[in-house]
PDB file of C-alpha atoms and ligand atoms in Angstrom:
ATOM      1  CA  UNK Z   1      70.426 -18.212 143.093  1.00  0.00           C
ATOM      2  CA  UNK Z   2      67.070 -17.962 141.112  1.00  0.00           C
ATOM      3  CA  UNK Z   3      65.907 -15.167 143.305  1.00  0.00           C
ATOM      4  CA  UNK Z   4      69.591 -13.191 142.509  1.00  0.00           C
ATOM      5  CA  UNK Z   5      68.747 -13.581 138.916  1.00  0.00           C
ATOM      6  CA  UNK Z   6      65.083 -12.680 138.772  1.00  0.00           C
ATOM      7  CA  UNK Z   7      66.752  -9.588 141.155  1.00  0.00           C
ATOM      8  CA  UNK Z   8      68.946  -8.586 138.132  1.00  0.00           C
ATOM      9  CA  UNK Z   9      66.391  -9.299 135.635  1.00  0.00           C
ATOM     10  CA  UNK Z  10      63.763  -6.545 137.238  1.00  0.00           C
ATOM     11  CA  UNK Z  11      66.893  -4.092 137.893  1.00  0.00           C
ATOM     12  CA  UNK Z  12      67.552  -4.532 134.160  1.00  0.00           C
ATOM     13  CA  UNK Z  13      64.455  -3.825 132.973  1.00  0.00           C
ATOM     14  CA  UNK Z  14      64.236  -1.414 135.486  1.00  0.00           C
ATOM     15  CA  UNK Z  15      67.278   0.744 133.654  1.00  0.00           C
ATOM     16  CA  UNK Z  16      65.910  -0.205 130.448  1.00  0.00           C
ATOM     17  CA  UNK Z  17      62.584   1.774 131.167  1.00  0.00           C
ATOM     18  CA  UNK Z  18      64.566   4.481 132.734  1.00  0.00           C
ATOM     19  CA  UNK Z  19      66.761   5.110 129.653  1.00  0.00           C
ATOM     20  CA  UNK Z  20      63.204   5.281 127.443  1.00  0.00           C
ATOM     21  CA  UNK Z  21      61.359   7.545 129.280  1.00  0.00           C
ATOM     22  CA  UNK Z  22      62.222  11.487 128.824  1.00  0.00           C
ATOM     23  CA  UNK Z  23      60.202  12.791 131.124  1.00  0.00           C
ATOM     24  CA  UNK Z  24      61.520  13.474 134.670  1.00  0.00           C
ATOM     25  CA  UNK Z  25      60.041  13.869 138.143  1.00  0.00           C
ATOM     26  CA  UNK Z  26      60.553  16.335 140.974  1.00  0.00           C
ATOM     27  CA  UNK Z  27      63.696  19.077 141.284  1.00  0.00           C
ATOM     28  CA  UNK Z  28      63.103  19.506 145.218  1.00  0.00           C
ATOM     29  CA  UNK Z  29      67.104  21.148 146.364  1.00  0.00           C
ATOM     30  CA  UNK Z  30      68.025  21.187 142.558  1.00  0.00           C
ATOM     31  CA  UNK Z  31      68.511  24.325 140.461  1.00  0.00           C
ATOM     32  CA  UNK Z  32      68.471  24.639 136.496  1.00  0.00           C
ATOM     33  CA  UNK Z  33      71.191  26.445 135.434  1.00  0.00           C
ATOM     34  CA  UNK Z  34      71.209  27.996 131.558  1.00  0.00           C
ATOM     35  CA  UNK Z  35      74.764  28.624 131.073  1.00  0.00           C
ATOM     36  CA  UNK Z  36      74.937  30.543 127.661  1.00  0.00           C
ATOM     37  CA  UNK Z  37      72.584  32.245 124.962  1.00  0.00           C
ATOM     38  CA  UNK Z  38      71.058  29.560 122.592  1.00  0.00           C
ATOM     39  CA  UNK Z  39      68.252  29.238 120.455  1.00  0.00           C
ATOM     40  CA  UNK Z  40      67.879  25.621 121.569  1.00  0.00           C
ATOM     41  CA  UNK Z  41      67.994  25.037 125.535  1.00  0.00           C
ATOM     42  CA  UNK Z  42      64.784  24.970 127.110  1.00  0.00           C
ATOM     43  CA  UNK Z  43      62.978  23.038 129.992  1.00  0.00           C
ATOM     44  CA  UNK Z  44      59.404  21.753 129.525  1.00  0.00           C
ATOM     45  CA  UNK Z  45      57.227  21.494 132.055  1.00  0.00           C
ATOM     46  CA  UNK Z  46      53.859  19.243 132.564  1.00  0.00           C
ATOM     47  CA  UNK Z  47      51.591  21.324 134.503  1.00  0.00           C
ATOM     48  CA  UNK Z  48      49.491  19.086 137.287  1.00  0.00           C
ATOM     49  CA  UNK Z  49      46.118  20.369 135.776  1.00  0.00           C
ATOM     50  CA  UNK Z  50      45.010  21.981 132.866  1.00  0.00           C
ATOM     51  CA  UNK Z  51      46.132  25.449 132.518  1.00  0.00           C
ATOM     52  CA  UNK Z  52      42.683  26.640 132.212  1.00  0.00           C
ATOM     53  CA  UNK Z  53      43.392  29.827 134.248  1.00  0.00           C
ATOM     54  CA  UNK Z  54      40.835  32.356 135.749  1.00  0.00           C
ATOM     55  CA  UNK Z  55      43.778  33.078 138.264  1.00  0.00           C
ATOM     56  CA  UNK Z  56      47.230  31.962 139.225  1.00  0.00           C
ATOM     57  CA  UNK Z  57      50.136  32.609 141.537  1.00  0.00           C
ATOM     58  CA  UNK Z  58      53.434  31.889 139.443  1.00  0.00           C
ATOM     59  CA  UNK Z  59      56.756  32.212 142.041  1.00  0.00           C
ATOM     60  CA  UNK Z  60      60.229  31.382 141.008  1.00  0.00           C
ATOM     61  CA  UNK Z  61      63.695  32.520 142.722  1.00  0.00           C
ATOM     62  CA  UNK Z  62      66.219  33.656 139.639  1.00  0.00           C
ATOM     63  CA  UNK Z  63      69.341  34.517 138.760  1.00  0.00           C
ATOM     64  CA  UNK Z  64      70.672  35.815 135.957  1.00  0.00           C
ATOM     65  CA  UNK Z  65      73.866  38.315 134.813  1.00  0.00           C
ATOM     66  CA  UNK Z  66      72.415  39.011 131.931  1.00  0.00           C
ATOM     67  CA  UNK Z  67      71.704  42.820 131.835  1.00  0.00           C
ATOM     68  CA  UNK Z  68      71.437  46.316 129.640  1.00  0.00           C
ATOM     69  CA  UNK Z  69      69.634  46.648 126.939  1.00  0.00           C
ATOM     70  CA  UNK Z  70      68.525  42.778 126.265  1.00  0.00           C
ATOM     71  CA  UNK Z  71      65.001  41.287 126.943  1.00  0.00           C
ATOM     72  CA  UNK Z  72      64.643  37.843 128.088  1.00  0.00           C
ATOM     73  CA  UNK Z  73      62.157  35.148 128.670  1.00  0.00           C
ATOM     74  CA  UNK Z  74      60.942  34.067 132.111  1.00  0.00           C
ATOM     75  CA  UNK Z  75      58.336  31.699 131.899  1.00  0.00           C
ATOM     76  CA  UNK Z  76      56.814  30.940 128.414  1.00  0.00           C
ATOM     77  CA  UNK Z  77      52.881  29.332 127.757  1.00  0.00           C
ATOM     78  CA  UNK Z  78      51.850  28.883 124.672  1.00  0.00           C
ATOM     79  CA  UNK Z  79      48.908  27.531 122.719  1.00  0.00           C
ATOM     80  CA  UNK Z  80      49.010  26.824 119.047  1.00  0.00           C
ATOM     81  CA  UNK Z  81      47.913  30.107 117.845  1.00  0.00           C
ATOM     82  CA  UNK Z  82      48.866  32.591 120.759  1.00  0.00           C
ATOM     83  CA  UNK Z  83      51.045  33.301 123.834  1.00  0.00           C
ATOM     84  CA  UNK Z  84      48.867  32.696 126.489  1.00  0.00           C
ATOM     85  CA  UNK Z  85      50.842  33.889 129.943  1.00  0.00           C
ATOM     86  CA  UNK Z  86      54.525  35.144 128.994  1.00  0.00           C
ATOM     87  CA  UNK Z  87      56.849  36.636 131.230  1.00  0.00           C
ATOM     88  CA  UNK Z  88      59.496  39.079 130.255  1.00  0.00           C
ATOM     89  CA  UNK Z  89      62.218  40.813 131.533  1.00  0.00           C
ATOM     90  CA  UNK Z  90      62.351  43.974 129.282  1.00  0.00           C
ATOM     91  CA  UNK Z  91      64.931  45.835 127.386  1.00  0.00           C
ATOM     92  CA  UNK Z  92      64.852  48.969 130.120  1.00  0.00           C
ATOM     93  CA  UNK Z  93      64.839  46.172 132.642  1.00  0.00           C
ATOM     94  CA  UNK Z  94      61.456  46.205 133.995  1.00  0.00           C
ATOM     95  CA  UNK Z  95      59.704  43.291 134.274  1.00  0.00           C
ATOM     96  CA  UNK Z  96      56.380  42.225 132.293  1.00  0.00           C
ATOM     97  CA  UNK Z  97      54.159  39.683 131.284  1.00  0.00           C
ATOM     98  CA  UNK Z  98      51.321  39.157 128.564  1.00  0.00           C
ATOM     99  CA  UNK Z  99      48.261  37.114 127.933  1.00  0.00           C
ATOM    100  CA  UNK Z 100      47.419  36.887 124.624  1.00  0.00           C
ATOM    101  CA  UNK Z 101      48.188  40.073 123.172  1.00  0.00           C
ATOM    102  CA  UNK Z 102      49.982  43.328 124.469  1.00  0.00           C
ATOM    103  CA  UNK Z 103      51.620  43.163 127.923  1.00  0.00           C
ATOM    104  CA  UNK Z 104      51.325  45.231 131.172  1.00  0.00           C
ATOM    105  CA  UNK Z 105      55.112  46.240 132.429  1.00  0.00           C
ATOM    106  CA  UNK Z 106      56.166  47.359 136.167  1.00  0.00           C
ATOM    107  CA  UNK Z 107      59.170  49.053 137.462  1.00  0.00           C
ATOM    108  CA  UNK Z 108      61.142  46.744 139.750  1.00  0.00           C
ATOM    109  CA  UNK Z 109      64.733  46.378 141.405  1.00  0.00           C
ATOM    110  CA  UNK Z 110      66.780  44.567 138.808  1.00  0.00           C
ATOM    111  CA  UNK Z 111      66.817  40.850 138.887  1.00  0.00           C
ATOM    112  CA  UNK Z 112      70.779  40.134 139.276  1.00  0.00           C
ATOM    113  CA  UNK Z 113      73.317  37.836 140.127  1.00  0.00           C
ATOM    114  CA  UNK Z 114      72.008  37.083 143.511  1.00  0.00           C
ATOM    115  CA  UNK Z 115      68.670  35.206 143.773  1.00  0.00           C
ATOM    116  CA  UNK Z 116      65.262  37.491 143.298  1.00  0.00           C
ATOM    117  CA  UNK Z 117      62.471  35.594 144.891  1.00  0.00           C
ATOM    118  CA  UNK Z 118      59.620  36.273 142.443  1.00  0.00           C
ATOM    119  CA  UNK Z 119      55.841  35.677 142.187  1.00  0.00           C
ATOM    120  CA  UNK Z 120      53.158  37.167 139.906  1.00  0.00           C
ATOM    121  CA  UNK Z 121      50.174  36.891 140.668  1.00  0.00           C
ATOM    122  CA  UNK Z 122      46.500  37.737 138.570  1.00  0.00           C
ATOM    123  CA  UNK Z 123      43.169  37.295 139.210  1.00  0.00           C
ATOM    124  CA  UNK Z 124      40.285  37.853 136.027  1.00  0.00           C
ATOM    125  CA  UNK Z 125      37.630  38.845 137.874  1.00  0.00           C
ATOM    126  CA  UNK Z 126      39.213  42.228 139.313  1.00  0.00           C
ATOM    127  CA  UNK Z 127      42.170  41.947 137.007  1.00  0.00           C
ATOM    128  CA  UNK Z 128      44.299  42.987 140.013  1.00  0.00           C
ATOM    129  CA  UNK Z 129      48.040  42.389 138.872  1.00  0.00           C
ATOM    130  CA  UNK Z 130      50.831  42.663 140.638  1.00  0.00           C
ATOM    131  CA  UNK Z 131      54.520  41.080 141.079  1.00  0.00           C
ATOM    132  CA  UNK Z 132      56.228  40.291 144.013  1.00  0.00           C
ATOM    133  CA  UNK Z 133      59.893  40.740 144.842  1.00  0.00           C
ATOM    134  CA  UNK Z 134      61.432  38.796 147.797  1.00  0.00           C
ATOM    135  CA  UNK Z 135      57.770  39.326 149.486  1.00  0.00           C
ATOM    136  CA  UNK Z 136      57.368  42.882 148.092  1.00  0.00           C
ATOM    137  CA  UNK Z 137      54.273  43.443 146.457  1.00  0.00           C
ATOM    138  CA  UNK Z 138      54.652  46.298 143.653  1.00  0.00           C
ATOM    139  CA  UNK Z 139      51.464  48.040 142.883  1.00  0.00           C
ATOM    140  CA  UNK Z 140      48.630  46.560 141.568  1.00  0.00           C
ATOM    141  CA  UNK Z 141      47.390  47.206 137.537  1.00  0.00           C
ATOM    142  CA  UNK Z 142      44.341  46.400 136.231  1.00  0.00           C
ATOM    143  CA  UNK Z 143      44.772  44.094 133.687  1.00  0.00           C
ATOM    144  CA  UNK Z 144      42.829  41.867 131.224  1.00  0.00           C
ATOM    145  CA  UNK Z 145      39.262  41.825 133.373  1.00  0.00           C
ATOM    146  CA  UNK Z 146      37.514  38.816 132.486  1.00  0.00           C
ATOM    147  CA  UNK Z 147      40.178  36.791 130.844  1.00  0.00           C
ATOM    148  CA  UNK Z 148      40.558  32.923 130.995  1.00  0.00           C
ATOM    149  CA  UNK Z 149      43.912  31.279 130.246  1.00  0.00           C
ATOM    150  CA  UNK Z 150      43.549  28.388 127.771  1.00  0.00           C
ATOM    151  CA  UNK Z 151      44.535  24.892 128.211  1.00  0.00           C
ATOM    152  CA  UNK Z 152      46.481  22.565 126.047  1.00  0.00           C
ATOM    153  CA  UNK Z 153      49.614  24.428 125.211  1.00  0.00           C
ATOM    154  CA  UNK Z 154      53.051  24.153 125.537  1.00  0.00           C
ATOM    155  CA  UNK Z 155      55.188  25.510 128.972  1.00  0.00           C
ATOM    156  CA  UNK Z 156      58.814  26.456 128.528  1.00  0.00           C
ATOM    157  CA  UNK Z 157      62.098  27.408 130.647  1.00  0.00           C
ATOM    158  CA  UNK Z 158      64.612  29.254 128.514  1.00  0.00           C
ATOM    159  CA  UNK Z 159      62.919  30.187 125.380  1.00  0.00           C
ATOM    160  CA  UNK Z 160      60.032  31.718 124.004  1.00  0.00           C
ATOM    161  CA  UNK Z 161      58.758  29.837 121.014  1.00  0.00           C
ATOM    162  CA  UNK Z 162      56.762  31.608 118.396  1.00  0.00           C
ATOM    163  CA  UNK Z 163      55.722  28.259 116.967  1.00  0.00           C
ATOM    164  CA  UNK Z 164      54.870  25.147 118.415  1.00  0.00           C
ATOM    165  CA  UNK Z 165      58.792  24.664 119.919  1.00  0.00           C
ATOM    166  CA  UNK Z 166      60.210  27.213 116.974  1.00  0.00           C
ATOM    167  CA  UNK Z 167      60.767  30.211 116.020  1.00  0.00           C
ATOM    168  CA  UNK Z 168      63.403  30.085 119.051  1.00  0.00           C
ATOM    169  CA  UNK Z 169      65.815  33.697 119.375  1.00  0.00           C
ATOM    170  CA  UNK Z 170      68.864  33.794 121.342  1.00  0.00           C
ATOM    171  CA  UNK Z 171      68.772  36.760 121.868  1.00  0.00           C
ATOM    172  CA  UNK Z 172      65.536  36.999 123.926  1.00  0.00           C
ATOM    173  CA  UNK Z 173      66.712  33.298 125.596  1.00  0.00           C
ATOM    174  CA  UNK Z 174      67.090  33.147 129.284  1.00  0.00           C
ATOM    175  CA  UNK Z 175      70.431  32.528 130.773  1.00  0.00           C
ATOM    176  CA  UNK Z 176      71.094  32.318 134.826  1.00  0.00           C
ATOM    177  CA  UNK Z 177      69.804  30.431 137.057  1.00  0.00           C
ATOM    178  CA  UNK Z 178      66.070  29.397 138.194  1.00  0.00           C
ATOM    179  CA  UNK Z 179      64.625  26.920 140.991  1.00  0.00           C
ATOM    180  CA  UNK Z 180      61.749  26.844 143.109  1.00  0.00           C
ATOM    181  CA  UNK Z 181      59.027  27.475 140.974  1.00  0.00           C
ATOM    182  CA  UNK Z 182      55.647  26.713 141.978  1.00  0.00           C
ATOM    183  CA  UNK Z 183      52.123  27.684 140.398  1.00  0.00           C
ATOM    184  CA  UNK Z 184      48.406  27.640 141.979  1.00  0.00           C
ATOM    185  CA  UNK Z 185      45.361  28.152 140.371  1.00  0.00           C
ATOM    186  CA  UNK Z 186      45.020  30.752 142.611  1.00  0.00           C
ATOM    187  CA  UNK Z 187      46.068  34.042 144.316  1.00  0.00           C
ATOM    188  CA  UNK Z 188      48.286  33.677 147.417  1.00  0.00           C
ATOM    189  CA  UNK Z 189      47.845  35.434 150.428  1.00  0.00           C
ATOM    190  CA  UNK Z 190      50.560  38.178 151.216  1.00  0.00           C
ATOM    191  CA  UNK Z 191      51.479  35.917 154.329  1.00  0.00           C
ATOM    192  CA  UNK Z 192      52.026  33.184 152.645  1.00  0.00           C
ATOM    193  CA  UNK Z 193      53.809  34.511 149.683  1.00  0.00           C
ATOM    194  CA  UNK Z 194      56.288  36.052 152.204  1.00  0.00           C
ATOM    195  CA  UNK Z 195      56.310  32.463 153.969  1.00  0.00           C
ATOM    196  CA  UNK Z 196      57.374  30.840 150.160  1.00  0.00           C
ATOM    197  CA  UNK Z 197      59.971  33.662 150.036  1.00  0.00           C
ATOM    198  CA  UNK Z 198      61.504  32.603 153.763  1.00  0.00           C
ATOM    199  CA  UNK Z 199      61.895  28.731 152.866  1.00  0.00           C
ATOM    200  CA  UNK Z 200      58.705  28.219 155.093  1.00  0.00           C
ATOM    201  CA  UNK Z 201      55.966  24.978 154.085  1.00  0.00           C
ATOM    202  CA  UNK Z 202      52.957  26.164 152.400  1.00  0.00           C
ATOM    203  CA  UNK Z 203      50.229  24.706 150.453  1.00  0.00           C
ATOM    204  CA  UNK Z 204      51.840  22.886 147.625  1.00  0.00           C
ATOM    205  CA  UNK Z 205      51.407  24.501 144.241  1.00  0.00           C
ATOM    206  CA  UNK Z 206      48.485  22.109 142.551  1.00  0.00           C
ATOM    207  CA  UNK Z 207      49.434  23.726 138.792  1.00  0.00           C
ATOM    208  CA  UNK Z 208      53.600  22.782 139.343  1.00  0.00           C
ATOM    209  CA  UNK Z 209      55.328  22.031 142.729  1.00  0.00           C
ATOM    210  CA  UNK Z 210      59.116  21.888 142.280  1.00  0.00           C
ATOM    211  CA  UNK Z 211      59.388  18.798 144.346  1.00  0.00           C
ATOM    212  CA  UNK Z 212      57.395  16.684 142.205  1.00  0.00           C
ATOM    213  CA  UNK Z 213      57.071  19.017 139.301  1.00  0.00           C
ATOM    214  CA  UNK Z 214      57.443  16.882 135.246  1.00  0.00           C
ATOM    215  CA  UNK Z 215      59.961  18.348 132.927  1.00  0.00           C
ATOM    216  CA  UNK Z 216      61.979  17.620 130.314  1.00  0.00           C
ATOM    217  CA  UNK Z 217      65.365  19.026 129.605  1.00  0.00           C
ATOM    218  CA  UNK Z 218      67.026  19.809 125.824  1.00  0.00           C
ATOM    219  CA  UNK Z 219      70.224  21.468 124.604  1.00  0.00           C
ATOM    220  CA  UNK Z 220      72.399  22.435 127.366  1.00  0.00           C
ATOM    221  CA  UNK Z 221      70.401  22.734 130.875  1.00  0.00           C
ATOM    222  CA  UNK Z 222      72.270  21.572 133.792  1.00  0.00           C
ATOM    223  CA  UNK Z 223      70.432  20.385 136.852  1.00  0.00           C
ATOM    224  CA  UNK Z 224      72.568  20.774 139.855  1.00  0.00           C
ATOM    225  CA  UNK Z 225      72.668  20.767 143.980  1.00  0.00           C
ATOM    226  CA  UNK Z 226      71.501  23.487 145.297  1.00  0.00           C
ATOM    227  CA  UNK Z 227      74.302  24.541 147.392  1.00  0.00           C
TER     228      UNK Z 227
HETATM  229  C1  NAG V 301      68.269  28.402 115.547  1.00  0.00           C
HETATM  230  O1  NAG V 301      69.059  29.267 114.745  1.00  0.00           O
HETATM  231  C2  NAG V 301      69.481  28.654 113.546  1.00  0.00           C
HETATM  232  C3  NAG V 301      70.461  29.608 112.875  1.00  0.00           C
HETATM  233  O2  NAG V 301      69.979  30.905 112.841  1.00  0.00           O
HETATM  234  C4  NAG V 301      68.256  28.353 112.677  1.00  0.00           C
HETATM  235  O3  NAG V 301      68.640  27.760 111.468  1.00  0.00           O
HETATM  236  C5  NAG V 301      67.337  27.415 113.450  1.00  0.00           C
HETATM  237  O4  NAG V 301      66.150  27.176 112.718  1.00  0.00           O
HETATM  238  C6  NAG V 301      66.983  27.987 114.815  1.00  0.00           C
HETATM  239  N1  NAG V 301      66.285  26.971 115.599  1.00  0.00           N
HETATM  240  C7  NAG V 301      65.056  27.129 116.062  1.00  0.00           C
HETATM  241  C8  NAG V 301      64.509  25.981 116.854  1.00  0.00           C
HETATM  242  O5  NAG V 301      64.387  28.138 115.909  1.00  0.00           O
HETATM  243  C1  NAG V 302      67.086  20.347 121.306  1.00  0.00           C
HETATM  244  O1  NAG V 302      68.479  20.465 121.492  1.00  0.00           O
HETATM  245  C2  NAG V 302      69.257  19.988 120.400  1.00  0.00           C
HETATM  246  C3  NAG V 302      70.724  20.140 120.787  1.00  0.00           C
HETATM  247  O2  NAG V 302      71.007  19.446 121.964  1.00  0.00           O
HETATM  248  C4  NAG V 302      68.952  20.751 119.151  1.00  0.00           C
HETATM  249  O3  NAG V 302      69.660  20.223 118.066  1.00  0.00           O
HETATM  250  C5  NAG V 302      67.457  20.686 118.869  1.00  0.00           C
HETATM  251  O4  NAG V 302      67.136  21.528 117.786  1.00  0.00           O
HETATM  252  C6  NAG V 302      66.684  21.163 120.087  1.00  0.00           C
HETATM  253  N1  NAG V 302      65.250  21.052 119.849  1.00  0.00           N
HETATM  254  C7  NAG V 302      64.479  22.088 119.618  1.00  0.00           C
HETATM  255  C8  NAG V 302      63.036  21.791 119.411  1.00  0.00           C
HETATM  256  O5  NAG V 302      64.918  23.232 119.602  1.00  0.00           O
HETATM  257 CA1   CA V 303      60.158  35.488 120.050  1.00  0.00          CA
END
């Protein structure tokens, strides 16, 4: 009887904490799904390790109807002052992204209704940029030689925040759908890229793993089954 009690005591307190604590672990088989144009849905995310950056992989698999002359958001990092690794899809539909200051843009199938499997992937040293479409690599650019990414901002889904979580448009908000994202601190081999883009096991991403990857939700982002 005592036991039973001190049982519903801890699964109590248990909920209790639960119901506190806004940040969330892991989205292995889930996908986040933006349903309409807001300036006020966005995901968070808690990156592993500092975002201190001489070279990363970023991969995603998205969705989206959106299309024509609109640009939208992809992946958004931002430190007080300046956008430190932003990732567009442009007006003319190509796809770009930016590290502090003016961007470098490549000519791409368009993302669509169906799933794109997408990585990006830059190095400082060389400044060899490219993306990467269902395992695709599209040619490399030379971009930003000698750059570090800065730690200690803020990483957003959905948005792109010109302020610390303001200056929020809907009309450059992402709507669709997006799962699987992972980020290393590194550049992936082709192989394995092309083994992420197949379903197949590889190193997990030490920056964000979706699995195990920390985020918090607000506004309207649903987190279903990935069916
Ligand atoms: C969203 O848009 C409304 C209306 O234009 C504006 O008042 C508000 O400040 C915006 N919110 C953010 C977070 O930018
Ligand atoms: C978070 O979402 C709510 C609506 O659910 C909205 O009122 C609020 O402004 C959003 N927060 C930010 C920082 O945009
Ligand atoms: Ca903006």
């Amino acid at each position: 009887m005592i036991n039973k009690n001190i049982a519903v005591g801890v699964i109590v307190l248990l909920g209790l904490v639960g119901v506190y604590s806004t940040d969330e672990d892991g989205l292995g088989g889930k996908v986040l799904v933006f349903p309409y144009e807001t300036n006020f849905s966005f995901v968070k995310l808690i990156p592993d390790k500092a975002m201190s950056l001489q070279a990363f992989t970023l991969c995603m698999r998205v969705a989206t109807e959106l299309e024509g002359e609109r640009q939208f958001i992809l992946f958004a990092y931002r430190t007080p002052e300046y956008d430190e690794l932003n990732v567009w899809r442009e007006k003319d539909g190509s796809l770009s992204f930016d590290l502090r200051g003016d961007g470098v843009s490549f000519r791409l199938p368009l993302l669509s209704t169906f799933r794109t499997s997408l990585c990006l992937t830059w190095e400082s040293q060389t400044g060899l940029a490219a993306f990467w479409v269902d395992g695709r690599r599209s040619t490399y650019q030379v971009y930003k030689r000698g750059h570090t990414i800065r730690p200690e901002g803020t990483i957003l889904l959905g948005q792109d925040a010109d302020e610390h979580l303001g200056g929020l448009e809907s009309v450059q908000s992402f709507v669709g759908e997006i799962t699987d994202l992972h980020m290393w601190d590194y550049v992936l081999t082709r192989s394995q890229i092309q083994a992420l883009h197949y379903g197949h096991k590889i190193s997990r991403g030490n920056v964000f793993d979706w699995a195990t990857i920390q985020y918090q939700l607000n506004g309207t982002v649903l987190v279903v089954d990935d069916d």
